[in-house]
Coordinates of C-alpha atoms in Angstrom, one line a residue:
M1 CA 107.0 41.9 25.8
Q2 CA 106.2 39.3 28.6
T3 CA 104.0 41.1 31.7
T4 CA 103.0 39.3 34.4
W5 CA 100.3 40.6 37.1
V6 CA 101.5 39.7 41.3
R7 CA 99.2 40.6 44.1
D8 CA 101.2 41.5 46.9
L9 CA 99.8 40.3 50.5
H10 CA 103.1 41.5 52.4
H11 CA 102.0 45.7 52.6
G12 CA 98.2 44.7 53.9
D13 CA 96.5 45.0 50.8
D14 CA 95.5 44.5 47.1
S15 CA 97.9 46.3 45.4
V16 CA 99.6 44.8 41.4
T17 CA 102.3 45.1 40.9
A18 CA 103.8 44.6 36.5
R19 CA 106.8 42.8 36.0
S20 CA 107.9 42.8 32.6
T21 CA 111.1 40.9 30.7
T22 CA 112.2 41.2 27.1
P23 CA 114.6 38.8 24.9
S24 CA 117.5 41.1 25.5
G25 CA 117.5 40.1 29.3
K26 CA 116.4 43.9 30.0
V27 CA 113.7 43.8 33.5
T28 CA 111.2 46.8 34.0
F29 CA 110.5 48.1 37.4
P30 CA 107.4 47.0 39.4
C31 CA 105.4 49.6 39.1
Q32 CA 101.8 50.2 39.3
K33 CA 98.9 48.4 36.8
P34 CA 98.3 51.4 34.4
S35 CA 95.8 52.7 33.4
T36 CA 96.1 54.5 29.9
A37 CA 99.7 53.8 29.7
V38 CA 102.7 51.9 31.0
E39 CA 106.1 54.1 32.6
E40 CA 108.8 51.3 32.4
L41 CA 112.3 51.0 34.3
S42 CA 115.2 49.3 32.4
I43 CA 117.7 48.1 34.5
K44 CA 119.8 45.6 33.4
K45 CA 119.7 42.0 34.8
P46 CA 122.2 40.8 36.7
Q47 CA 124.3 37.5 35.9
P48 CA 124.1 35.0 38.4
T49 CA 127.0 34.1 39.5
S50 CA 126.9 30.8 41.8
S51 CA 124.0 28.2 42.4
N52 CA 124.5 29.7 46.5
F53 CA 122.6 33.3 45.6
Q54 CA 120.5 31.6 43.4
T55 CA 119.2 30.1 46.9
G56 CA 119.0 32.7 48.7
S57 CA 117.4 34.6 45.9
D58 CA 114.7 31.7 46.5
R59 CA 114.1 32.5 49.7
S60 CA 113.9 35.8 49.6
D61 CA 111.0 35.3 46.9
K62 CA 109.6 32.8 49.5
S63 CA 110.0 34.5 52.7
W64 CA 108.6 38.4 50.5
N65 CA 105.7 37.1 48.1
A66 CA 104.0 34.5 50.7
G67 CA 100.3 33.9 49.3
T68 CA 98.8 34.1 46.0
Q69 CA 99.8 34.7 43.2
L70 CA 97.8 35.9 40.8
T71 CA 99.2 35.9 36.9
K72 CA 98.3 37.2 34.0
R73 CA 99.5 37.9 30.3
A74 CA 99.0 42.1 29.0
S75 CA 100.3 43.5 26.9
S76 CA 100.7 47.5 26.8
P77 CA 98.1 50.0 25.2
Q78 CA 101.1 51.8 22.8
A79 CA 103.4 48.9 22.3
S80 CA 102.9 47.3 18.9
P81 CA 101.0 43.6 19.5
V82 CA 103.2 40.5 20.0
P83 CA 102.5 37.0 19.5
K84 CA 101.7 35.3 22.6
S85 CA 104.6 32.3 23.4
K86 CA 104.1 30.1 25.3
P87 CA 105.5 29.4 29.0
S88 CA 108.9 27.3 29.1
S89 CA 108.6 24.5 31.8
G90 CA 112.5 24.7 32.4
P91 CA 114.0 28.0 34.6
S92 CA 114.5 29.4 31.1
R93 CA 112.7 32.7 31.0
P94 CA 110.4 33.0 28.0
S95 CA 111.5 35.0 25.1
V96 CA 109.3 38.1 24.0
S97 CA 109.7 40.8 21.2
A98 CA 111.2 43.7 22.4
P99 CA 108.4 46.8 22.8
Q100 CA 108.1 49.3 20.6
G101 CA 106.3 52.2 23.0
P102 CA 108.6 55.2 24.3
P103 CA 112.0 55.2 24.9
S104 CA 112.9 53.8 28.3
L105 CA 114.4 55.9 31.5
P106 CA 117.7 56.4 32.7
S107 CA 118.4 53.5 34.4
L108 CA 118.6 53.4 38.4
P109 CA 121.9 52.9 40.2
P110 CA 123.3 50.0 40.9
S111 CA 122.3 50.0 44.5
L112 CA 118.4 49.4 43.6
H113 CA 118.8 46.6 41.3
L114 CA 116.6 44.2 41.7
F115 CA 117.8 40.2 41.5
N116 CA 116.7 37.3 40.2
A117 CA 117.1 33.6 40.4
P118 CA 117.0 31.7 37.7
G119 CA 114.2 29.3 37.6
S120 CA 112.4 31.3 40.3
R121 CA 109.0 33.5 38.9
T122 CA 109.0 36.4 41.3
L123 CA 111.9 39.1 41.2
L124 CA 113.5 39.9 45.1
P125 CA 114.7 43.9 46.5
A126 CA 117.9 42.0 48.3
F127 CA 119.3 45.2 49.0
H128 CA 115.5 47.1 50.7
T129 CA 115.5 43.5 52.2
L130 CA 119.0 43.5 54.2
M131 CA 118.5 47.5 55.4
C132 CA 115.2 46.2 57.2
L133 CA 116.1 44.0 59.0
L134 CA 119.2 46.5 59.9
L135 CA 116.5 48.6 61.3
R136 CA 114.5 46.0 62.4
L137 CA 117.2 45.1 65.0
F138 CA 117.9 48.5 65.0
L139 CA 115.0 49.2 66.9
S140 CA 114.6 46.9 68.9
F141 CA 117.9 47.3 70.2
I142 CA 116.6 50.6 71.8
L143 CA 113.1 49.3 72.9
L144 CA 115.0 46.9 75.2
F145 CA 118.4 49.8 76.5
L146 CA 115.8 52.7 76.4
P147 CA 113.8 51.1 79.6
C148 CA 116.4 50.1 81.8
E149 CA 119.1 53.3 81.1
E150 CA 116.0 55.3 81.9
E151 CA 115.7 53.1 85.7
R152 CA 118.9 53.6 86.4
L153 CA 119.2 57.6 85.9
G154 CA 115.9 58.2 87.9
A155 CA 117.1 56.0 91.1
S156 CA 120.1 58.5 91.3
K157 CA 118.5 61.1 90.5
K158 CA 116.0 60.3 93.7
K159 CA 118.9 59.8 95.4
S160 CA 120.8 62.6 95.1
S161 CA 119.1 65.6 93.2
T162 CA 115.5 66.2 95.7
H163 CA 115.4 68.9 97.7
D164 CA 114.5 67.7 101.4
G165 CA 113.3 71.3 102.0
Q166 CA 109.9 72.9 102.6
C167 CA 109.9 75.6 100.1
H168 CA 107.4 78.8 100.8
K169 CA 105.2 78.7 98.0
D170 CA 106.3 76.3 95.5
G171 CA 106.8 73.3 97.2
P172 CA 110.2 71.2 97.2
I173 CA 112.7 72.1 94.9
S174 CA 113.7 69.0 92.5
N175 CA 115.8 68.8 89.2
G176 CA 113.5 66.3 88.0
T177 CA 113.4 65.1 84.2
L178 CA 115.8 67.3 82.5
A179 CA 113.1 68.6 80.1
R180 CA 110.8 70.0 83.1
R181 CA 113.9 71.9 85.1
P182 CA 117.0 72.8 84.3
T183 CA 119.9 72.5 86.9
L184 CA 120.6 76.8 86.8
I185 CA 118.3 78.2 88.5
C186 CA 117.0 81.8 86.7
P187 CA 117.6 85.0 88.9
E188 CA 114.0 85.8 87.8
R189 CA 113.1 82.8 89.8
L190 CA 115.0 83.7 93.1
R191 CA 112.1 85.1 94.6
D192 CA 109.6 82.2 94.4
F193 CA 112.3 80.3 96.5
G194 CA 112.8 82.7 99.0
A195 CA 110.8 84.5 102.3
E196 CA 108.6 87.3 102.1
E197 CA 110.0 90.3 104.2
Y198 CA 107.3 93.1 105.4
L199 CA 108.2 96.1 103.3
N200 CA 106.6 99.8 103.7
G201 CA 105.9 102.0 100.6
D202 CA 106.7 102.1 97.0
V203 CA 107.9 98.5 97.6
K204 CA 108.0 94.7 98.9
T205 CA 111.5 93.0 99.5
F206 CA 112.4 89.3 99.2
E207 CA 115.0 88.0 101.6
T208 CA 117.1 84.2 100.0
T209 CA 116.6 81.8 102.5
V210 CA 117.7 78.0 101.9
V211 CA 115.8 75.6 103.5
G212 CA 117.1 72.6 102.0
G213 CA 119.8 70.2 103.2
P214 CA 123.7 69.8 102.7
E215 CA 123.3 67.8 99.5
V216 CA 121.5 69.6 97.0
Q217 CA 123.9 70.0 93.6
L218 CA 122.3 72.5 91.7
L219 CA 125.0 73.1 89.5
A220 CA 128.5 72.5 92.2
P221 CA 128.8 71.9 95.6
P222 CA 127.6 74.2 98.0
K223 CA 130.5 77.0 99.0
P224 CA 131.0 78.5 102.4
S225 CA 129.7 82.3 100.3
I226 CA 125.6 80.9 101.6
K227 CA 126.9 81.4 104.7
R228 CA 129.1 84.7 104.7
N229 CA 125.9 85.5 102.7
K230 CA 123.3 84.8 106.2
E231 CA 126.1 86.7 108.7
Y232 CA 126.2 90.0 106.4
K233 CA 122.9 90.2 106.0
S234 CA 122.4 90.1 109.7
A235 CA 124.8 92.7 110.6
P236 CA 122.9 96.2 110.1
K237 CA 123.7 98.0 105.9
A238 CA 126.2 100.7 106.0
P239 CA 124.3 103.9 106.3
V240 CA 126.3 105.5 103.2
E241 CA 124.8 102.2 101.1
Y242 CA 121.7 102.2 102.7
L243 CA 120.5 106.4 102.3
R244 CA 122.0 107.6 99.4
F245 CA 121.9 111.8 98.5
E246 CA 120.7 110.6 95.1
D247 CA 117.7 109.5 96.5
I248 CA 117.0 112.5 98.8
S249 CA 117.2 114.8 95.3
A250 CA 114.9 112.8 93.6
A251 CA 112.7 112.8 96.5
S252 CA 112.5 116.3 96.6
L253 CA 112.2 116.5 93.0
K254 CA 109.1 114.3 93.4
I255 CA 107.3 115.7 96.2
Q256 CA 107.5 119.2 94.6
Q257 CA 105.6 118.0 91.4
A258 CA 103.4 116.1 93.6
G259 CA 102.4 119.8 95.3
I260 CA 104.7 120.0 98.4
Q261 CA 106.0 123.3 98.8
K262 CA 109.6 124.5 100.4
T263 CA 107.9 126.1 103.6
P264 CA 109.8 129.2 104.6
C265 CA 112.9 129.9 106.6
T266 CA 113.1 132.7 108.2
Y267 CA 114.8 135.0 110.3
S268 CA 113.2 135.3 114.1
R269 CA 113.0 137.7 116.7
L270 CA 113.9 135.1 119.4
S271 CA 117.8 135.9 117.7
K272 CA 118.1 139.0 120.2
L273 CA 116.6 137.3 123.4
Y274 CA 119.2 134.5 123.2
G275 CA 122.0 135.9 121.5
M276 CA 122.5 134.3 118.2
E277 CA 120.9 134.0 114.8
I278 CA 118.3 132.1 115.0
Y279 CA 116.3 130.9 111.4
L280 CA 112.9 129.2 111.4
K281 CA 112.1 126.6 109.7
K282 CA 108.7 126.3 109.7
E283 CA 108.3 122.4 108.5
H284 CA 104.4 123.3 110.5
L285 CA 102.8 125.1 108.0
H286 CA 102.0 121.6 105.9
Y287 CA 98.5 121.1 105.2
T288 CA 98.7 118.3 108.0
G289 CA 101.2 120.8 109.8
S290 CA 104.0 118.4 109.8
V291 CA 106.7 117.4 108.3
K292 CA 106.4 113.5 108.4
E293 CA 104.3 114.8 105.2
R294 CA 107.5 114.2 103.3
G295 CA 108.1 110.6 103.7
V296 CA 104.7 109.9 103.3
L297 CA 103.6 111.5 100.0
Y298 CA 107.5 110.3 98.7
L299 CA 106.3 106.7 100.3
L300 CA 102.8 106.7 98.6
S301 CA 104.1 108.1 95.6
S302 CA 106.6 105.4 95.0
L303 CA 103.6 102.5 96.1
K304 CA 103.3 99.8 92.6
Q305 CA 99.8 100.5 90.7
D306 CA 98.0 97.5 92.5
Q307 CA 98.9 98.4 95.6
Q308 CA 97.2 101.5 95.6
K309 CA 94.0 100.4 93.6
K310 CA 93.8 98.2 97.0
G311 CA 94.1 101.1 99.8
V312 CA 96.1 100.5 102.8
I313 CA 95.7 101.6 106.3
V314 CA 96.8 103.2 109.8
A315 CA 96.3 102.6 113.0
T316 CA 97.8 105.4 115.3
D317 CA 96.5 108.7 115.9
C318 CA 99.9 110.5 114.8
N319 CA 101.2 112.6 112.7
F320 CA 102.4 109.9 110.6
S321 CA 99.0 109.2 110.2
M322 CA 96.8 112.3 109.6
A323 CA 99.6 112.6 106.6
V324 CA 98.8 109.6 105.2
A325 CA 94.9 110.1 105.3
Y326 CA 95.8 113.6 103.5
H327 CA 97.5 112.7 101.2
A328 CA 96.5 109.1 99.8
V329 CA 92.6 110.5 99.2
E330 CA 94.7 113.4 96.7
L331 CA 96.5 110.2 95.1
R332 CA 92.8 108.3 94.7
I333 CA 94.1 105.6 97.3
P334 CA 91.6 104.2 99.7
V335 CA 92.8 104.6 103.5
F336 CA 91.4 103.2 106.5
V337 CA 92.3 104.5 110.1
I338 CA 91.6 102.1 112.9
M339 CA 91.4 104.3 115.9
P340 CA 90.9 103.0 119.3
A341 CA 87.4 104.1 121.0
Y342 CA 88.8 107.1 123.4
S343 CA 90.3 109.2 120.4
S344 CA 88.2 112.3 120.8
S345 CA 85.7 113.5 118.8
P346 CA 87.7 116.6 117.4
R347 CA 90.4 114.1 115.6
L348 CA 87.8 111.7 114.6
R349 CA 86.3 114.8 111.9
M350 CA 89.5 115.8 111.2
Y351 CA 90.0 112.2 109.6
R352 CA 87.0 112.3 108.6
D353 CA 87.1 115.6 106.4
Y354 CA 90.6 114.2 105.1
G355 CA 88.2 112.1 103.2
A356 CA 89.6 109.1 105.2
M357 CA 87.2 106.0 106.5
V358 CA 87.1 106.0 109.9
I359 CA 87.0 103.0 112.3
S360 CA 86.7 103.0 115.6
Y361 CA 87.9 99.8 117.5
G362 CA 89.4 98.5 120.7
S363 CA 89.9 100.1 124.3
T364 CA 93.1 100.6 123.8
A365 CA 96.4 101.3 120.3
R366 CA 97.5 97.5 120.0
D367 CA 93.9 96.6 119.7
S368 CA 92.9 99.0 117.3
Q369 CA 96.9 97.9 115.9
N370 CA 96.1 94.4 115.7
H371 CA 92.6 94.8 114.2
A372 CA 94.2 96.6 111.3
R373 CA 97.2 94.5 110.7
H374 CA 94.5 91.7 110.3
L375 CA 91.6 93.2 107.9
A376 CA 94.6 93.7 106.1
K377 CA 95.7 90.8 105.6
E378 CA 91.8 89.7 104.6
N379 CA 91.8 92.6 102.5
G380 CA 94.6 93.1 101.2
Y381 CA 95.7 96.3 102.1
L382 CA 99.1 97.4 102.9
C383 CA 99.3 98.1 106.5
L384 CA 101.5 101.4 106.7
E385 CA 103.6 102.3 110.3
E386 CA 106.1 104.6 110.4
D387 CA 109.8 102.6 110.1
D388 CA 113.1 103.2 108.6
S389 CA 112.6 102.3 105.2
A390 CA 114.6 104.0 102.7
V391 CA 111.6 105.2 100.7
Y392 CA 110.3 107.4 104.0
L393 CA 113.6 108.3 104.5
A394 CA 114.9 110.1 101.9
G395 CA 111.5 112.3 101.7
L396 CA 112.3 113.5 105.3
G397 CA 115.5 114.0 104.1
T398 CA 114.0 116.4 101.6
V399 CA 113.7 119.1 104.1
G400 CA 117.5 119.6 105.0
I401 CA 118.2 120.6 101.3
E402 CA 116.4 123.2 101.3
I403 CA 117.8 124.4 105.2
H404 CA 121.3 124.5 103.6
E405 CA 119.8 126.5 100.3
Q406 CA 117.8 129.1 101.9
V407 CA 120.4 130.0 104.9
P408 CA 123.8 130.8 103.2
K409 CA 126.7 130.0 106.0
L410 CA 125.0 127.7 108.2
D411 CA 126.9 127.3 111.3
A412 CA 124.4 124.5 112.9
V413 CA 121.0 123.0 112.4
I414 CA 119.5 121.7 115.6
V415 CA 116.3 119.1 115.1
P416 CA 114.0 117.4 117.0
A417 CA 115.0 113.3 117.2
G418 CA 111.7 111.8 119.0
G419 CA 110.1 108.4 117.9
Q420 CA 111.8 107.0 115.1
C421 CA 113.6 109.7 115.0
G422 CA 113.6 109.5 111.0
V423 CA 113.7 113.4 110.4
L424 CA 116.7 113.8 111.8
A425 CA 118.8 110.9 110.7
G426 CA 117.3 112.4 107.0
T427 CA 118.0 115.7 107.7
A428 CA 121.3 114.9 109.1
A429 CA 122.2 112.8 105.5
A430 CA 121.0 115.8 103.5
I431 CA 122.5 118.2 105.7
K432 CA 126.7 116.3 105.8
H433 CA 126.5 115.3 102.6
L434 CA 126.7 118.8 101.0
N435 CA 128.3 120.9 103.6
P436 CA 130.5 118.2 106.7
R437 CA 131.2 121.4 108.8
I438 CA 127.5 121.7 109.7
S439 CA 126.7 120.7 112.7
V440 CA 123.7 118.7 113.4
I441 CA 122.2 117.8 116.8
G442 CA 119.5 116.3 117.4
V443 CA 116.7 116.9 121.0
E444 CA 114.5 114.8 122.3
P445 CA 112.5 114.8 125.8
E446 CA 114.5 114.2 129.1
E447 CA 111.1 111.7 130.2
F448 CA 111.7 109.7 127.6
P449 CA 115.8 109.7 125.8
L450 CA 115.7 106.9 123.5
L451 CA 118.6 107.4 121.0
L452 CA 120.9 109.3 124.3
Q453 CA 120.6 105.5 126.1
S454 CA 120.8 103.9 122.7
L455 CA 124.2 106.2 121.5
K456 CA 125.6 105.3 125.2
T457 CA 124.9 101.4 124.7
D458 CA 126.2 101.5 120.9
S459 CA 123.0 100.0 119.7
P460 CA 119.7 101.0 119.2
I461 CA 117.2 100.1 122.1
K462 CA 113.8 98.5 121.2
D463 CA 112.0 99.1 124.4
L464 CA 112.8 101.8 127.1
Y465 CA 111.3 100.8 130.7
S466 CA 110.0 104.9 131.5
T467 CA 106.0 105.9 131.7
P468 CA 106.6 109.6 130.0
N469 CA 103.2 111.9 129.3
K470 CA 101.8 110.4 125.6
K471 CA 99.4 112.6 125.7
L472 CA 102.0 115.8 126.2
Y473 CA 104.2 114.2 123.6
G474 CA 102.9 112.5 121.7
D475 CA 105.5 111.0 117.9
L476 CA 108.6 111.7 120.6
V477 CA 107.8 109.4 122.9
Q478 CA 107.9 105.6 121.0
H479 CA 108.9 103.1 122.7
T480 CA 111.2 101.9 119.3
L481 CA 114.1 102.6 117.1
G482 CA 115.1 101.4 113.5
T483 CA 118.9 100.4 113.3
H484 CA 118.9 102.3 110.0
T485 CA 118.2 105.5 112.0
F486 CA 120.0 104.7 114.8
Q487 CA 123.1 104.0 112.4
L488 CA 122.8 107.3 110.6
A489 CA 122.5 109.2 113.5
K490 CA 125.6 107.6 115.2
K491 CA 127.6 108.4 111.7
M492 CA 126.2 112.3 111.1
V493 CA 125.0 113.7 114.4
D494 CA 127.2 114.9 116.4
K495 CA 125.5 116.2 119.4
V496 CA 122.4 114.5 121.1
I497 CA 120.9 116.6 124.7
S498 CA 117.9 116.0 126.4
V499 CA 114.9 118.7 127.7
R500 CA 112.7 119.0 130.5
E501 CA 108.9 119.4 130.2
E502 CA 109.4 122.7 131.7
D503 CA 111.5 123.4 129.1
S504 CA 109.2 122.8 125.8
L505 CA 106.7 124.0 127.5
V506 CA 107.8 127.9 128.0
A507 CA 109.7 127.0 124.3
M508 CA 106.2 126.5 123.2
L509 CA 104.8 129.9 125.0
R510 CA 108.3 131.4 123.0
F511 CA 106.3 130.9 119.6
Q512 CA 103.1 132.7 121.0
E513 CA 104.9 135.7 122.0
Y514 CA 107.5 136.3 119.6
E515 CA 106.4 134.0 116.7
H516 CA 102.3 134.2 116.8
T517 CA 102.2 130.8 116.5
T518 CA 100.9 128.1 118.7
V519 CA 103.0 124.4 117.9
D520 CA 103.2 122.0 120.4
T521 CA 106.0 119.9 122.3
E522 CA 107.8 118.3 119.4
G523 CA 107.6 121.3 117.6
A524 CA 109.1 123.5 120.1
M525 CA 111.9 120.8 121.1
G526 CA 114.6 122.5 119.7
L527 CA 114.2 126.5 120.7
A528 CA 113.6 124.1 124.2
A529 CA 117.1 123.5 123.9
I530 CA 118.4 126.7 123.7
L531 CA 116.5 128.6 126.1
A532 CA 117.8 126.0 129.1
G533 CA 121.0 126.5 128.2
Q534 CA 122.4 123.6 127.5
L535 CA 124.2 124.9 123.8
P536 CA 126.6 127.5 125.0
E537 CA 128.8 126.8 122.7
L538 CA 126.0 128.4 120.1
K539 CA 126.4 131.9 121.4
G540 CA 127.1 134.2 118.3
K541 CA 126.7 132.1 115.2
R542 CA 124.2 130.9 112.6
V543 CA 120.9 128.4 114.0
A544 CA 118.3 126.7 111.6
V545 CA 115.5 125.4 114.1
L546 CA 113.1 122.9 113.0
V547 CA 109.3 123.2 113.8
G548 CA 108.5 120.2 113.2
S549 CA 105.3 119.7 114.1
A550 CA 101.6 121.7 115.6
N551 CA 99.1 119.5 115.9
M552 CA 97.9 119.7 119.1
E553 CA 94.4 119.8 120.6
L554 CA 92.6 123.3 121.9
D555 CA 92.2 122.0 125.7
L556 CA 96.1 121.1 125.5
V557 CA 97.0 123.8 124.2
R558 CA 95.1 126.1 127.2
Q559 CA 96.4 123.4 129.9
C560 CA 99.8 123.4 128.5
V561 CA 100.0 127.5 128.2
D562 CA 98.5 128.1 131.8
R563 CA 101.4 125.4 133.0
A564 CA 103.8 127.4 131.1
L565 CA 103.1 131.0 132.8
V566 CA 104.1 128.9 136.1
L567 CA 107.0 127.8 134.5
D568 CA 108.5 131.5 133.7
D569 CA 107.3 133.3 136.8
R570 CA 103.9 135.1 135.3
V571 CA 101.6 133.7 137.0
S572 CA 102.2 133.6 141.2
R573 CA 99.5 131.6 143.4
F574 CA 100.2 132.1 146.9
T575 CA 97.6 132.3 151.1
V576 CA 97.6 135.4 153.9
Q577 CA 95.8 135.0 156.7
L578 CA 93.9 137.9 157.3
G579 CA 91.4 139.0 160.2
D580 CA 87.8 138.3 159.9
W581 CA 87.2 142.2 160.2
P582 CA 85.9 144.9 157.5
G583 CA 88.4 146.2 154.9
D584 CA 91.2 143.8 155.8
M585 CA 90.3 142.0 152.5
A586 CA 90.0 145.6 150.2
K587 CA 93.5 146.6 151.8
L588 CA 95.5 143.0 150.2
L589 CA 93.2 144.3 146.8
D590 CA 94.4 147.9 146.9
M591 CA 97.9 146.7 147.8
L592 CA 97.9 144.7 145.0
A593 CA 97.0 147.0 142.4
R594 CA 99.6 149.5 143.4
E595 CA 102.1 146.8 142.3
D596 CA 100.3 146.3 139.1
V597 CA 99.6 143.4 139.2
R598 CA 96.6 141.3 137.5
L599 CA 94.3 139.6 139.5
L600 CA 93.3 135.7 138.3
D601 CA 91.3 134.3 141.5
V602 CA 90.9 134.5 144.9
C603 CA 89.5 131.9 147.7
H604 CA 88.1 133.3 150.8
S605 CA 88.0 130.4 153.7
R606 CA 86.4 131.2 157.4
Y607 CA 86.4 128.1 157.9
S608 CA 90.1 126.5 156.9
D609 CA 92.0 123.8 159.7
K610 CA 94.9 126.1 158.8
A611 CA 93.8 129.6 160.3
D612 CA 94.3 131.1 163.6
L613 CA 90.5 131.9 165.6
F614 CA 89.7 134.4 163.8
K615 CA 91.1 135.0 161.1
A616 CA 90.7 133.6 157.2
Q617 CA 92.4 131.9 155.4
V618 CA 93.0 133.9 151.6
E619 CA 94.6 132.2 148.1
C620 CA 95.4 134.7 145.5
V621 CA 96.4 133.9 142.1
V622 CA 97.4 137.2 139.9
E623 CA 100.2 137.3 137.0
T624 CA 103.2 140.0 136.7
R625 CA 104.4 141.0 133.6
D626 CA 108.2 138.9 134.0
K627 CA 110.2 137.8 136.5
T628 CA 111.4 141.1 137.8
Q629 CA 107.7 142.6 138.8
N630 CA 107.1 138.9 140.7
C631 CA 110.7 139.1 142.7
Q632 CA 109.0 142.9 143.9
L633 CA 105.9 141.7 144.4
R634 CA 107.1 139.1 147.2
R635 CA 109.4 141.3 148.8
T636 CA 106.5 144.0 149.1
L637 CA 103.8 141.4 150.4
A638 CA 106.2 139.5 153.0
D639 CA 107.3 142.9 154.8
R640 CA 102.8 143.3 155.2
Y641 CA 102.2 140.0 155.9
P642 CA 104.1 137.8 157.8
T643 CA 101.7 134.5 157.0
L644 CA 102.4 135.0 153.5
R645 CA 103.3 131.7 151.8
W646 CA 103.8 130.9 148.6
L647 CA 102.3 127.7 146.7
D648 CA 104.4 125.5 144.9
R649 CA 104.3 126.6 141.2

């Protein structure tokens, strides 16, 4: 066997391959130069059929074996020695003896046969060459066609699929490359392309807004459903869908677990006075003295943990702010209260006793609110304001469930309707679900009939041009009415009435005399409607009156009581002219003593411009037991003193 070693320069290295031929026409597969043994593959040599094949083989031999070729003669270390033979000069192949080494491996498939043209000195893999040429042509075609296709696709997408509008968070929306952004936006990503809408409490909401041109196509051309969606959002939601009884029940369970206890709803001694069974739901017995603790506690409990860690901020001196200050500290939520500079010292001390951080800022309530919003924006606080969110209304509606449980066979419920009307709306939603036959009546001050005027115009009034006594009414005279509370009140409240200031003050006096408790005007609003005689249809029926608040400063309580005594004909003031002689003043005082009248104040003036010559002007303030005694005193004084004049109340 003759072995030829060939240096192949085509593969870029100095690899050496071996070719072996035998006299029987068998050829071994080229392999790496063996170190200890030779592995041979016996392949049957095909016979050339034409001169054209020989010429093509020569060309292949020139293309694949260009460069220098080193040949030498060697023998396998395991084969028997063979006699050396001289290479022939002709095209015929040298004959060598058959190998005596180990048996040859099985032959390769025909597709891997190596052909050799007569007279050529190297073997050429024709099939391998053909496959390489085809592969090169295919790669060239791909490289030429791909840039053109990418430019065409990029130009078309730039014209049709780029969003023209501005996005609030992520910038313009563009499909771009298919591998980077899919054509369908996942629902989880919709909030990133929406405008953030402010939310109170448990929870922030988002409203999806389309800000681009009509040419944007994500999956299909835009449909008119987007326009219908906008029209639906502009209209108020249905009350039943907005506040469900299931939400109120869940709120009732949660606030009881958090520490809110059921307040008593007891029979009142005022029932005999007004001819009906009156049950007082004493919501003023809460820690902060207001029913709004229910909604505030449920609202704070519904906040996310990250927002609870950041804290909340309020900027109004009202029952809502006091409830936020107390329950936020109980829930370990940082709370800040912004108060105007004119706030009273007892109120500031009360907020600090709750554990809140109190900041005095501004000369008006509006200045404090603006400063609170500024601090909330800079520090990430949640600025809480009393509104008509579903979470807050659900918490307030829990009082309706308790009234229905505590008073069986109830005929009517009287609820104050001032401010945002959240207590009225939430209570009505719960009562009407449990028993639609129970009448729900709302009461608001006559000086600020916000809900009553809104029902007349069939739309919520945002600002009622009125100047009520804010120091007296407090939370009842807020200048906004929520859309959701208006819709709930319109559907579920049977009657809304307004009461005068005089009736509210007298109702506060009745609470002190008969119930031995002090309430403010909001707490006395329900009883004021009864004593004013505006609910004659409730005579002989069982009525529950919600006493919602008892937060009033001491000096204001004293003024209200004094004014209520005058309005109730219990305190009277009159003037009379007496002669400037000894004993005339004693005669007047003796008459008042005989009538069993208590003298509160007396003023004797000789130099009054209204007194005659040698006369003195005397002004007296007296207190009687009731209206009957007051009338008797008037008749007695009129008979004795012709110059008697009763002063206006």
